[in-house]
mmCIF file of C-alpha atoms in Angstrom:
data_model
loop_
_atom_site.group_PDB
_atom_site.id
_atom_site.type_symbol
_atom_site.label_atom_id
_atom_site.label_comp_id
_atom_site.label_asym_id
_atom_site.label_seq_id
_atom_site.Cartn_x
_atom_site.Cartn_y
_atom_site.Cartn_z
ATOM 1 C CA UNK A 1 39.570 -10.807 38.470
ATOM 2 C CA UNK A 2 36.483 -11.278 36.130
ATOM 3 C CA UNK A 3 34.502 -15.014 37.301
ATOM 4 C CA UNK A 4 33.411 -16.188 34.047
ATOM 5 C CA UNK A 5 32.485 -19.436 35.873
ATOM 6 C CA UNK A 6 31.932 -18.280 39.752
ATOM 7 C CA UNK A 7 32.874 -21.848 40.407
ATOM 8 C CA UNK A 8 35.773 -22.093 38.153
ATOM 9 C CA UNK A 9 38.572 -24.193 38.746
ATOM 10 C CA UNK A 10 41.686 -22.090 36.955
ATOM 11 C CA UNK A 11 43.005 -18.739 36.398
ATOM 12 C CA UNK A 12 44.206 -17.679 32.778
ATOM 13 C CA UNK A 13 46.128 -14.727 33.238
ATOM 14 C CA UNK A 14 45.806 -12.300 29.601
ATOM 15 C CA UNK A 15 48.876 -10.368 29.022
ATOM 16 C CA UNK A 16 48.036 -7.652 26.754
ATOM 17 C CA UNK A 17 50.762 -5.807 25.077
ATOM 18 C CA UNK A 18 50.631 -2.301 23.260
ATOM 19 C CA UNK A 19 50.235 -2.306 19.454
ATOM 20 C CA UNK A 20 53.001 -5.034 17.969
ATOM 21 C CA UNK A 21 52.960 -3.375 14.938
ATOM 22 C CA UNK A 22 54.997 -0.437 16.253
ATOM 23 C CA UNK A 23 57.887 -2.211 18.499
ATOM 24 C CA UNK A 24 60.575 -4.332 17.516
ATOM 25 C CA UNK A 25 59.563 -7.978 16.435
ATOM 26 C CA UNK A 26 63.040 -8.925 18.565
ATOM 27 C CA UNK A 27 61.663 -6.767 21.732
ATOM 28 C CA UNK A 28 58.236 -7.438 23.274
ATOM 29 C CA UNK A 29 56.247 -3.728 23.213
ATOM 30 C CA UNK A 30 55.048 -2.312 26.679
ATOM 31 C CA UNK A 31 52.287 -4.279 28.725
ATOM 32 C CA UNK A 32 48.681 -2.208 28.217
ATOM 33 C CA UNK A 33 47.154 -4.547 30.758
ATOM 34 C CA UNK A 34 47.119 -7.574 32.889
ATOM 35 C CA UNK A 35 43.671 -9.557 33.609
ATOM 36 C CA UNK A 36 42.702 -12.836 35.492
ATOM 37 C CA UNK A 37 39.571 -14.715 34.418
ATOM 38 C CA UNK A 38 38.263 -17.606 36.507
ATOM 39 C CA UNK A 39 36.960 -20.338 33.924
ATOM 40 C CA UNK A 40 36.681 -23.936 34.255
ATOM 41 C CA UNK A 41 39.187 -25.537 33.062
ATOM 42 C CA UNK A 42 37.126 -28.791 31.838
ATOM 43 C CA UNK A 43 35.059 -25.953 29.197
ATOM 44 C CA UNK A 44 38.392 -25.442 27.606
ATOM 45 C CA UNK A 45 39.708 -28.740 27.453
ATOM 46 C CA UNK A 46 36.480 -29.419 24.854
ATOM 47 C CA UNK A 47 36.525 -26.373 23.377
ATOM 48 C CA UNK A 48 39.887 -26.286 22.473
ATOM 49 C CA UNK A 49 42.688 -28.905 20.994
ATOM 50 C CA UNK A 50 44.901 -25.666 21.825
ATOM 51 C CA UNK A 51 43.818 -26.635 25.635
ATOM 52 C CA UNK A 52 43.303 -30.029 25.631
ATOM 53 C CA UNK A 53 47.515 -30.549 24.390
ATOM 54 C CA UNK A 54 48.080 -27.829 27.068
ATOM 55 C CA UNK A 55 46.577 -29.922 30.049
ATOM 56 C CA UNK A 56 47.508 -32.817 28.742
ATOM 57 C CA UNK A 57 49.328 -34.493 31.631
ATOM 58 C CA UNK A 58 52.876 -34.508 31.939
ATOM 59 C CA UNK A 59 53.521 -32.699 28.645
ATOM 60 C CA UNK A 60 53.592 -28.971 29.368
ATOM 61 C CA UNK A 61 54.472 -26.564 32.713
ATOM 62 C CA UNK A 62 51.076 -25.433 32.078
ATOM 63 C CA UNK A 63 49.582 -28.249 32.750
ATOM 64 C CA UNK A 64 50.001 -27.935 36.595
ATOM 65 C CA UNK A 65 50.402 -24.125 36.680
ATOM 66 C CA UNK A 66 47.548 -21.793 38.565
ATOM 67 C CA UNK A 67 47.527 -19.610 36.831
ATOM 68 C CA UNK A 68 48.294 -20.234 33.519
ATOM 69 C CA UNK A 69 49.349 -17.184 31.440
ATOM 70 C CA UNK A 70 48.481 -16.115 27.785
ATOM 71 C CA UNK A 71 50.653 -13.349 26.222
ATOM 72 C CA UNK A 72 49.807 -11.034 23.370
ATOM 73 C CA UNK A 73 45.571 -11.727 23.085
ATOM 74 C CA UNK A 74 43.304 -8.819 23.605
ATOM 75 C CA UNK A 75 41.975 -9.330 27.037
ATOM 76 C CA UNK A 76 38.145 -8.180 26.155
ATOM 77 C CA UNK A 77 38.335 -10.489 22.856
ATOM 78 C CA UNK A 78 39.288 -13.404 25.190
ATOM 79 C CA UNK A 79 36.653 -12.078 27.472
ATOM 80 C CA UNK A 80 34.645 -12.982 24.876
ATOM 81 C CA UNK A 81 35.674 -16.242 23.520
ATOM 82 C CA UNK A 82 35.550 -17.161 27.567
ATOM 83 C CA UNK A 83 31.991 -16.019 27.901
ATOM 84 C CA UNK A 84 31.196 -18.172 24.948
ATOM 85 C CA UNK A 85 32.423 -21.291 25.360
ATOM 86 C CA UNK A 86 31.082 -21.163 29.139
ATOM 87 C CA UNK A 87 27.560 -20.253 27.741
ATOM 88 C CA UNK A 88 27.645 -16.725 29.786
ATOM 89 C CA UNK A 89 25.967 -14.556 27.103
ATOM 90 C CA UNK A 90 24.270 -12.165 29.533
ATOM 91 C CA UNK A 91 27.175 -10.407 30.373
ATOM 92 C CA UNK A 92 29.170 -10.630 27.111
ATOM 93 C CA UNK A 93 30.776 -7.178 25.808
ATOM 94 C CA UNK A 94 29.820 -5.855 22.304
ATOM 95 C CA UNK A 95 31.338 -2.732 22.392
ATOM 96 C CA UNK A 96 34.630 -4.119 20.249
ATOM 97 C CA UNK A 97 36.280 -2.070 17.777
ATOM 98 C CA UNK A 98 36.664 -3.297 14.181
ATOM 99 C CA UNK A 99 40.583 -4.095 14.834
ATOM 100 C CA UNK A 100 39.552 -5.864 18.330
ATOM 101 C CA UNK A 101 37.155 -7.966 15.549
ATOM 102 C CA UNK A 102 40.325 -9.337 13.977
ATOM 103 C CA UNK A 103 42.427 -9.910 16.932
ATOM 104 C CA UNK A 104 39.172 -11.728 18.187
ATOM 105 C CA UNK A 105 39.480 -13.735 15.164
ATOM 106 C CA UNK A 106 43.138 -14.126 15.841
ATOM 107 C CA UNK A 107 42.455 -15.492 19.038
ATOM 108 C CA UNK A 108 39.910 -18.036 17.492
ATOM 109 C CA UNK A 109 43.071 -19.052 14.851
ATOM 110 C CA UNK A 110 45.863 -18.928 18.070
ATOM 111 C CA UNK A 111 43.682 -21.716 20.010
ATOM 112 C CA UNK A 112 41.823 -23.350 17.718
ATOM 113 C CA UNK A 113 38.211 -22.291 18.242
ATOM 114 C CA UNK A 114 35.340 -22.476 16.267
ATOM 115 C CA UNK A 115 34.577 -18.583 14.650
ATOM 116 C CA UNK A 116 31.027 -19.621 13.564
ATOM 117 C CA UNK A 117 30.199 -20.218 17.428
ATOM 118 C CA UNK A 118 30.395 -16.358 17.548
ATOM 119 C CA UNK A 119 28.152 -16.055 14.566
ATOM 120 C CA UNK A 120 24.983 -14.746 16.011
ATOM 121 C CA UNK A 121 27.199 -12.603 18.450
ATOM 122 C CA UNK A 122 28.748 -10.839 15.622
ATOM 123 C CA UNK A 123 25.756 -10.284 13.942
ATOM 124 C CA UNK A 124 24.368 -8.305 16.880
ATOM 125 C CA UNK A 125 28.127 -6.612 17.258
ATOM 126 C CA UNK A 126 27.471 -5.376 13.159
ATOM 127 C CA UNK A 127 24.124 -4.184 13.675
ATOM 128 C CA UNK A 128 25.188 -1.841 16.883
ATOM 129 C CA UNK A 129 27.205 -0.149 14.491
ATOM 130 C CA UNK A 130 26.693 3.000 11.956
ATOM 131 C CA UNK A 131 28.794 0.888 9.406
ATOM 132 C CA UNK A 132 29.682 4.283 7.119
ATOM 133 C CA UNK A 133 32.378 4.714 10.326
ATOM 134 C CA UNK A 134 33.614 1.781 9.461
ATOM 135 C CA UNK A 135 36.504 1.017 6.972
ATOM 136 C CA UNK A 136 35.098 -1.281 4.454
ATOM 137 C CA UNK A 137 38.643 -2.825 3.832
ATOM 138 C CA UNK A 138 38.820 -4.207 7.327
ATOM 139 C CA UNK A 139 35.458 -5.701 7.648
ATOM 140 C CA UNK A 140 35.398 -7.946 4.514
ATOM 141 C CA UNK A 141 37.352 -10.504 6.286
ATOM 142 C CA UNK A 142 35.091 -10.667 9.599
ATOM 143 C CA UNK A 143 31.856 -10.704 7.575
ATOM 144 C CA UNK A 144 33.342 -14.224 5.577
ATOM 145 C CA UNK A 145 34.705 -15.347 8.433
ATOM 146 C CA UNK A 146 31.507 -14.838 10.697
ATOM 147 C CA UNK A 147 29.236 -15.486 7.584
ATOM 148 C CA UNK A 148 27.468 -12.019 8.099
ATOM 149 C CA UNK A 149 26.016 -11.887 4.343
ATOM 150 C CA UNK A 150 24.777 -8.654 4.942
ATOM 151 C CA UNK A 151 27.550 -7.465 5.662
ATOM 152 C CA UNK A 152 29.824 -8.977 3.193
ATOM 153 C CA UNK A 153 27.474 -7.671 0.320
ATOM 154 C CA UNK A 154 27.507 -4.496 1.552
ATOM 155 C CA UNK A 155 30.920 -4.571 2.016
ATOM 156 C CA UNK A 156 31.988 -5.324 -1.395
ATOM 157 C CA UNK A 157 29.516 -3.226 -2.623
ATOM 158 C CA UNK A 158 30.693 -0.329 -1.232
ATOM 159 C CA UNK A 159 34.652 -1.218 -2.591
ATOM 160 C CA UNK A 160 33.606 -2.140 -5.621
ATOM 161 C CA UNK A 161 31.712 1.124 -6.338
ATOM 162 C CA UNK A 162 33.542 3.916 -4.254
ATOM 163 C CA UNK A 163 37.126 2.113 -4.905
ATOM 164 C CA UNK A 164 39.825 3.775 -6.845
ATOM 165 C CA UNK A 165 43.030 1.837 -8.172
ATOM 166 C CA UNK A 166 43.797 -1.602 -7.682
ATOM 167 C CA UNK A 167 41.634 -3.227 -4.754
ATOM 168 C CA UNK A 168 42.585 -4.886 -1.623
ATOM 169 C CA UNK A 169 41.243 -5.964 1.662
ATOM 170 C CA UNK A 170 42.867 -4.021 5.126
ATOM 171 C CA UNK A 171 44.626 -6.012 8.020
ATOM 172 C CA UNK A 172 44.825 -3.628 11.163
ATOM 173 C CA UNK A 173 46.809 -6.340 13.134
ATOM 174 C CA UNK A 174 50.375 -7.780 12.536
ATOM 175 C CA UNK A 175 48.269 -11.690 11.846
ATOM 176 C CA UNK A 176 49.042 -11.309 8.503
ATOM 177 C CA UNK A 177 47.693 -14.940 7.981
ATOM 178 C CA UNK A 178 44.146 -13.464 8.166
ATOM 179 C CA UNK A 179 43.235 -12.839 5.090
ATOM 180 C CA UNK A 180 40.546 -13.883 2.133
ATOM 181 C CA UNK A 181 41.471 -15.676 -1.217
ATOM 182 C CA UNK A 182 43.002 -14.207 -2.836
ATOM 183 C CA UNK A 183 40.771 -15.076 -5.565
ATOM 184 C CA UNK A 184 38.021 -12.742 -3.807
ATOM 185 C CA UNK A 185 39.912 -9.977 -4.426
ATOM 186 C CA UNK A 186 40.031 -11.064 -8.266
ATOM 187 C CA UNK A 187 36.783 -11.092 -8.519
ATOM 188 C CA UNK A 188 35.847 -7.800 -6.907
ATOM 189 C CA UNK A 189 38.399 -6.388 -9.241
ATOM 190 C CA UNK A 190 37.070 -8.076 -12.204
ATOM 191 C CA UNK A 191 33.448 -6.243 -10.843
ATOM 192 C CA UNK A 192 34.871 -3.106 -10.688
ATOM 193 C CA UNK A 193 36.155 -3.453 -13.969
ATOM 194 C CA UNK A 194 33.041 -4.779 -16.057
ATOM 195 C CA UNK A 195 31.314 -1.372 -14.324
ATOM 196 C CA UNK A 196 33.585 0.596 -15.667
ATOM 197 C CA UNK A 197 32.655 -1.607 -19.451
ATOM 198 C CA UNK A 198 28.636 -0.660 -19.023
ATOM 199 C CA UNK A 199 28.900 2.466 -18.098
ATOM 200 C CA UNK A 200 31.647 3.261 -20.733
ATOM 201 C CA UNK A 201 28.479 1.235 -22.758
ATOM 202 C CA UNK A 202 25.876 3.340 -22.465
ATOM 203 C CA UNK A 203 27.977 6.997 -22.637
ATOM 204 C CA UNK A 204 28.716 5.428 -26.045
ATOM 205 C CA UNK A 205 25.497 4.404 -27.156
ATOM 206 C CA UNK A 206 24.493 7.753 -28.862
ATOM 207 C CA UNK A 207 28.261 8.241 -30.295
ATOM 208 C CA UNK A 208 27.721 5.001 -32.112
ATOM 209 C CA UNK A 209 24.542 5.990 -33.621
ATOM 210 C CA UNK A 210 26.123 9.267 -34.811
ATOM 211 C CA UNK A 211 28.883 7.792 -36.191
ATOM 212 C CA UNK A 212 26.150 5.325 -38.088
ATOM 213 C CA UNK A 213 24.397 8.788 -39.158
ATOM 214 C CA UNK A 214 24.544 10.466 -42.641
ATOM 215 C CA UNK A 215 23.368 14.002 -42.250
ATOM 216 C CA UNK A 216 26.264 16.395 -42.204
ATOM 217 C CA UNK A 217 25.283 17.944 -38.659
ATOM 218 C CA UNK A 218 26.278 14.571 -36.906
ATOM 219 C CA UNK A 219 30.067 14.939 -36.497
ATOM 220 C CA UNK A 220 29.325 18.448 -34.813
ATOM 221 C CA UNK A 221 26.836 17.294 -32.555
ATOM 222 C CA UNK A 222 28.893 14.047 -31.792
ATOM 223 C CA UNK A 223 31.708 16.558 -30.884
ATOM 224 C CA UNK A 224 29.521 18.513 -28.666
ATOM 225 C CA UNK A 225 28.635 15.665 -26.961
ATOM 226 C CA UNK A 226 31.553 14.407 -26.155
ATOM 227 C CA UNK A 227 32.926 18.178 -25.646
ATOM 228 C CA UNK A 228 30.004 18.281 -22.898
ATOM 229 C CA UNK A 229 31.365 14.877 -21.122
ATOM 230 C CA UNK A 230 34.885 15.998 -21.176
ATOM 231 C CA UNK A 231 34.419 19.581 -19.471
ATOM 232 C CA UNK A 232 32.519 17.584 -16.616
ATOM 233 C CA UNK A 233 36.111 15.630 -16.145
ATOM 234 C CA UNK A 234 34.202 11.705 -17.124
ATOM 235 C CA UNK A 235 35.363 11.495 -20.736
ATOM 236 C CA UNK A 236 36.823 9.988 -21.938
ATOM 237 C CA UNK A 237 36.596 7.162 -19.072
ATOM 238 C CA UNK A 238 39.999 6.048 -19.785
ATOM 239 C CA UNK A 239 41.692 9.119 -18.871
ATOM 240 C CA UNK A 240 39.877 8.916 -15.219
ATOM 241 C CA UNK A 241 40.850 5.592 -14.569
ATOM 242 C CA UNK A 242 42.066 6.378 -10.999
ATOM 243 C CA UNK A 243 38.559 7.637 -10.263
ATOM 244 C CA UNK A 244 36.085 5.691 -8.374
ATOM 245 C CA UNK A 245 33.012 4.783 -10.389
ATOM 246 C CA UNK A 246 30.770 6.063 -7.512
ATOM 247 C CA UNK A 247 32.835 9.512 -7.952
ATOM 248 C CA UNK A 248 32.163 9.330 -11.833
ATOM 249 C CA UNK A 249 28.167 8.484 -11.591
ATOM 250 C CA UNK A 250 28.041 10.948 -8.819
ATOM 251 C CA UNK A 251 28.883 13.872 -11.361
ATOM 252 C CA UNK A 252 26.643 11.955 -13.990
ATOM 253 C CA UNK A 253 23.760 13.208 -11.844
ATOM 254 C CA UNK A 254 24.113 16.635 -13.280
ATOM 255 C CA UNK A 255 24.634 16.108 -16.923
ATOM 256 C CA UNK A 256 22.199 17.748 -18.835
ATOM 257 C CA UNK A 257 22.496 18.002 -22.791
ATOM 258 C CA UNK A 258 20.130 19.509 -25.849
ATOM 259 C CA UNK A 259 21.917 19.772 -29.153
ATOM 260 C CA UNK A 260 21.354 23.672 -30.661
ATOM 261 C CA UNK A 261 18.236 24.169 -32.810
ATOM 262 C CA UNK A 262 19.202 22.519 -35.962
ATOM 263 C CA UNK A 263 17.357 21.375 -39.201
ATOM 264 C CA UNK A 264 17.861 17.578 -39.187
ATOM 265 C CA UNK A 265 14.871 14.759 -38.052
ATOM 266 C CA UNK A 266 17.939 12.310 -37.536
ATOM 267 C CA UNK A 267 19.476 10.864 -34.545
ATOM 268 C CA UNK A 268 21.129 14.367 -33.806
ATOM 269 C CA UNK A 269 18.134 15.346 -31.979
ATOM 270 C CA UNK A 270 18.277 12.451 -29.575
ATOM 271 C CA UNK A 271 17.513 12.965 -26.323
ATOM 272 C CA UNK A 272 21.135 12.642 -24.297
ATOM 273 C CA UNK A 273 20.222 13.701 -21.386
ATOM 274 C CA UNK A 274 17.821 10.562 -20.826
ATOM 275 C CA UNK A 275 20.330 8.841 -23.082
ATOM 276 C CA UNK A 276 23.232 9.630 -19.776
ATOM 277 C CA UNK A 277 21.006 8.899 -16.980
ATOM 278 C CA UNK A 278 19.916 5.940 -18.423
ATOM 279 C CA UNK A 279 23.537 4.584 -18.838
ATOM 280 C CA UNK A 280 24.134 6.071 -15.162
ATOM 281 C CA UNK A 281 21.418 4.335 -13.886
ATOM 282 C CA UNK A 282 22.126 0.615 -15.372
ATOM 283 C CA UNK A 283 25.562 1.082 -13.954
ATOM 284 C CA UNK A 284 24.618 2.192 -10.502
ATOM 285 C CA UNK A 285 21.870 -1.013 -10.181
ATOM 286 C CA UNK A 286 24.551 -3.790 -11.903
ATOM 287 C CA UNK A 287 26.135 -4.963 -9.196
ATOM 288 C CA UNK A 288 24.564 -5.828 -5.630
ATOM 289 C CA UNK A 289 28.409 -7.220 -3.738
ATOM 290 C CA UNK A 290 29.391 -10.430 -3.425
ATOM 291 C CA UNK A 291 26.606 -13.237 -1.887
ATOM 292 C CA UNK A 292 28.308 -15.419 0.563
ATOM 293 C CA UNK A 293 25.825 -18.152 -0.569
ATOM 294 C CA UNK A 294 26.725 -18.055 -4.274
ATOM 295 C CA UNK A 295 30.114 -18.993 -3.076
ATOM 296 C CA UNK A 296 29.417 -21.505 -1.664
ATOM 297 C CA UNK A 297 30.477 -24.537 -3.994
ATOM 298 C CA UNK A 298 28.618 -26.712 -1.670
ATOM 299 C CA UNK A 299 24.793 -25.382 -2.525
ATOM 300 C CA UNK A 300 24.992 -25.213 -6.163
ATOM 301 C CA UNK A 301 21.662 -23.471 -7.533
ATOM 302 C CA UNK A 302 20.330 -25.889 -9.721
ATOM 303 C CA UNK A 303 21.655 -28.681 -7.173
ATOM 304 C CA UNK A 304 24.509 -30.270 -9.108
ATOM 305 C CA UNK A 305 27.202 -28.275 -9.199
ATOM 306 C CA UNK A 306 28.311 -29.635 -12.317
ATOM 307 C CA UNK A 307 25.314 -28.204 -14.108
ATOM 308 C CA UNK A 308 25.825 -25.029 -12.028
ATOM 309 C CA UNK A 309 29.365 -24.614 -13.928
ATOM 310 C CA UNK A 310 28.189 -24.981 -17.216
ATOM 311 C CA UNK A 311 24.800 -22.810 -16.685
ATOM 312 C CA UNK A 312 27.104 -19.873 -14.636
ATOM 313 C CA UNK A 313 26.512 -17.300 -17.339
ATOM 314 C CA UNK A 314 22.573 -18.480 -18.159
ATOM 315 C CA UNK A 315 20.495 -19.054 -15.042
ATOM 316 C CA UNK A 316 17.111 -17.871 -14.501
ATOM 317 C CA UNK A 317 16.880 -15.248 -11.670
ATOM 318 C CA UNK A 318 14.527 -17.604 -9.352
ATOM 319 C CA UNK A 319 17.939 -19.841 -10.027
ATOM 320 C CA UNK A 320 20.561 -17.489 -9.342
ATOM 321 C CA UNK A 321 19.127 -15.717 -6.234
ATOM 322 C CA UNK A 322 17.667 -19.394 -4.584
ATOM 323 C CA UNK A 323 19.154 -19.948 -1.030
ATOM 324 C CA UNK A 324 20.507 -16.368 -0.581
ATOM 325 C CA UNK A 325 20.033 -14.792 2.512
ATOM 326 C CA UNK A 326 20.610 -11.527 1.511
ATOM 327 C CA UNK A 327 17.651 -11.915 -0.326
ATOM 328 C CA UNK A 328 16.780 -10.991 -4.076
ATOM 329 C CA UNK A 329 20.276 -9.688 -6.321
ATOM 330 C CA UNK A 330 21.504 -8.592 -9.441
ATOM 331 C CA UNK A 331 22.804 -11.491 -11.976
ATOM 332 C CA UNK A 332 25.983 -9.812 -11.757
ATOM 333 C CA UNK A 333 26.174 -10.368 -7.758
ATOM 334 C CA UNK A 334 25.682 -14.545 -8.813
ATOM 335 C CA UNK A 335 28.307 -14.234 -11.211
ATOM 336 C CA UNK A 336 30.876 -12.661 -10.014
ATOM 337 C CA UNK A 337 30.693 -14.598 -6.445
ATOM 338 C CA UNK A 338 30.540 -17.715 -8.730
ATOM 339 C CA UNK A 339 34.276 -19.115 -7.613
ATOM 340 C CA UNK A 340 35.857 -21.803 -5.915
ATOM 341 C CA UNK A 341 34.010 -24.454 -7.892
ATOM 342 C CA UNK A 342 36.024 -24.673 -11.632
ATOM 343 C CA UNK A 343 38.177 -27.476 -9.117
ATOM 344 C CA UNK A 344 35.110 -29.273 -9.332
ATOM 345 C CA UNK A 345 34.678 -29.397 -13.128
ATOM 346 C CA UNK A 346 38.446 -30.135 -13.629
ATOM 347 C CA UNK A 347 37.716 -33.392 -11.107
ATOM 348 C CA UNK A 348 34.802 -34.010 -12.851
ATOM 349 C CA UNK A 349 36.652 -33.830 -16.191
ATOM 350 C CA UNK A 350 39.251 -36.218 -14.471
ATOM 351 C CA UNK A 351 36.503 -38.823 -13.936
ATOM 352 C CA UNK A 352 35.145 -38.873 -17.178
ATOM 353 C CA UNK A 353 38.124 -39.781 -18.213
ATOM 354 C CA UNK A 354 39.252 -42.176 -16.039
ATOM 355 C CA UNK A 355 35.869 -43.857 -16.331
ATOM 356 C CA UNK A 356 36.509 -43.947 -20.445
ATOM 357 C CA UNK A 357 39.664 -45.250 -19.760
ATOM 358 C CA UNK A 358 38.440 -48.104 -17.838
ATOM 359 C CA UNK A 359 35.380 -48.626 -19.873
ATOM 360 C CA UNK A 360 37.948 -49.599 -22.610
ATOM 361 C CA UNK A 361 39.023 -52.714 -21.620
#
C-alpha cells in the first residue's frame, strides 16, 4: 500500500499487465504487478470527469466499491498522476523511462487529466537525463505534449540532421492514438529536404562558375573536382539520398582540394577547400528544430496573425525569434514551425467575402 493521502478515503487498486504489445489483443498478457494507493477520493472527483462519472451515484459498481480497480496503467505513472493531483511533490518518482513517459501520457488521455499540470515535473524528468540515450523518435511527442521547447528543438534537430529516409515519430506503447500532426512530420521532412537543397547549393557553387569559365583548363579542373567529391562517397548528393545529412557533412570535414599547378589566373585556381567548408558550414547552422512557440497560431509575431501569414517568408529576426523560449534561432527554425495557421487566412478570406457580399446590398 503506498498513502498518497495518509488520510485518504479510497483504495485504487493498479493492475499492471506485461507488455500488450506482445500478447493476444483477445487474451489479457500476464499481471507484472498489483498496487494499492490510498488517495482521497474528493481530489479525483475534481481532477477528473473520468472520476467524477465514475462516482457519480447510482451509475457505476464503482461507485460504491473499496477498492476500486484500474487495469492496464503503469502503476509508477499513476503513482505519479496521484502524487500530483494530491499536491505530494516531495515524494514524487522521476526515475521513468522514456516508454513509462508515454504510458504516463496515456494515463493522462485514459482519465482525462490535464498533461500541462505535469509540465514543470517533466521538465526536471528531461534534464535528469543524458538525452543522446534517448531515442529521439519517442520523445518528440512528450516534449509537445509537455511543452518542453528545449526539448522539442533539440529533438527535431537531431532527426532532421542525423535522419535517413522518410521521417517519422516512434510509439513504444500499443496507444496508437498518441501521436503529433501529422503535419509536423511534413514539415520536418520538408527541413530535411531544403538541407539537402543548400548544401547541394554551395558544393555547386564553384561547378557553376567553371562551367561560366572560358579558359580551356576549366572542364579538367571541374572534373577533378567533382572526381574529388565522388571518391569521398557525397557526390553526387542524389546518389546518397539514403544518407543522413549529418553522415554527409561529417565526411565534409575532411575534404581538402588544390587544383595542380596550372597556367590560368581564372576561376580554376579557386580556393575549394574554403569553397566546401563554407557550403558545409551554412548547412550545418540552417536549421535550429522546430520552436514550439512559432507554432503556436495563437502568438503570432507581429501580433495579428493575419499579417504573420502574409510576412511568413520576410520577418525581421527580432520578429521571428520574439516570444521563444528557446531563445535566439535560425529563420529557417520560424519557418518551418510556421503551421497550423493557413486555417486562419482561409477564414479570414471567408470574411472578406462575406462582408463584400453584404456590403452589396
Amino acid at each position: 500500500m503506498i498513502d498518497i493521502d495518509a488520510q485518504g478515503d479510497l483504495v485504487v487498486r493498479v493492475v499492471e499487465y506485461e507488455n500488450a504489445l506482445s500478447g493476444s489483443p483477445r487474451q489479457k498478457p500476464p499481471v507484472r504487478q498489483i498496487v494499492d494507493f490510498k488517495v482521497r477520493k474528493e481530489v479525483l472527483v475534481k481532477s477528473s470527469t473520468y472520476f467524477r462519472t465514475m462516482f457519480s451515484a447510482g451509475q457505476y459498481s464503482e461507485a460504491t466499491q473499496d477498492p476500486i480497480t484500474l487495469e492496464e496503467d503503469r502503476t509508477i505513472c499513476m503513482e505519479v498522476w496521484f502524487r500530483r493531483l494530491h499536491n505530494s511533490m516531495v515524494a514524487i518518482p522521476h526515475n521513468l523511462t522514456l516508454e513509462e513517459i508515454w504510458h504516463l501520457l496515456a494515463a493522462c488521455n485514459k482519465y482525462d487529466l490535464v498533461v500541462t499540470d505535469l509540465k514543470d515535473w517533466f521538465a526536471t524528468w528531461y534534464g535528469n537525463q543524458n538525452v543522446t540515450d534517448l531515442e529521439m523518435e519517442q520523445l518528440l511527442y512528450p516534449c509537445f505534449m509537455f511543452d518542453h521547447p528545449i526539448g522539442f528543438a533539440l529533438s527535431t534537430k537531431y532527426l532532421v540532421y542525423n535522419g535517413s529516409g522518410h521521417l517519422t515519430e516512434e510509439n513504444p506503447t500499443q496507444y496508437r492514438r498518441l501521436h503529433l500532426d501529422s503535419l509536423v512530420i511534413q514539415q520536418l521532412n520538408a527541413a530535411k529536404g531544403r538541407l539537402r537543397i543548400i548544401l547541394h547549393g554551395g558544393l555547386f557553387r564553384p561547378i557553376d562558375s567553371l562551367l561560366d569559365a572560358r579558359c580551356e583548363c576549366s572542364a579538367k579542373v571541374l572534373k577533378m573536382y567533382e572526381g574529388r567529391l565522388k571518391s569521398m562517397g557525397v557526390w553526387p548528393l542524389e546518389k546518397v539520398a539514403r544518407r543522413s545529412i549529418q553522415s554527409i557533412l561529417n565526411i565534409l570535414e575532411s575534404f581538402t582540394w588544390t587544383p595542380p599547378p596550372i597556367d590560368c589566373n581564372g576561376v580554376c585556381k579557386k580556393d575549394y577547400t574554403s569553397a566546401v567548408q563554407e557550403a558545409r558550414s551554412g548547412t550545418k547552422i540552417y536549421f535550429g528544430g522546430l520552436c514550439l512557440d512559432c507554432m503556436d497560431s495563437s502568438k503570432p509575431k507581429t501580433g495579428d496573425a493575419h499579417e504573420d501569414y502574409w510576412r511568413h517568408g520576410n520577418l525581421s529576426e527580432s520578429e521571428w525569434v520574439r516570444g521563444c523560449r528557446m531563445g535566439p534561432h535560425p529563420q529557417s527554425t520560424w519557418y518551418f514551425s510556421f503551421m497550423g495557421r493557413r486555417q486562419h487566412m482561409e477564414q479570414f478570406r471567408k470574411n472578406n467575402r462575406l462582408k463584400r457580399h453584404f456590403d452589396d446590398f
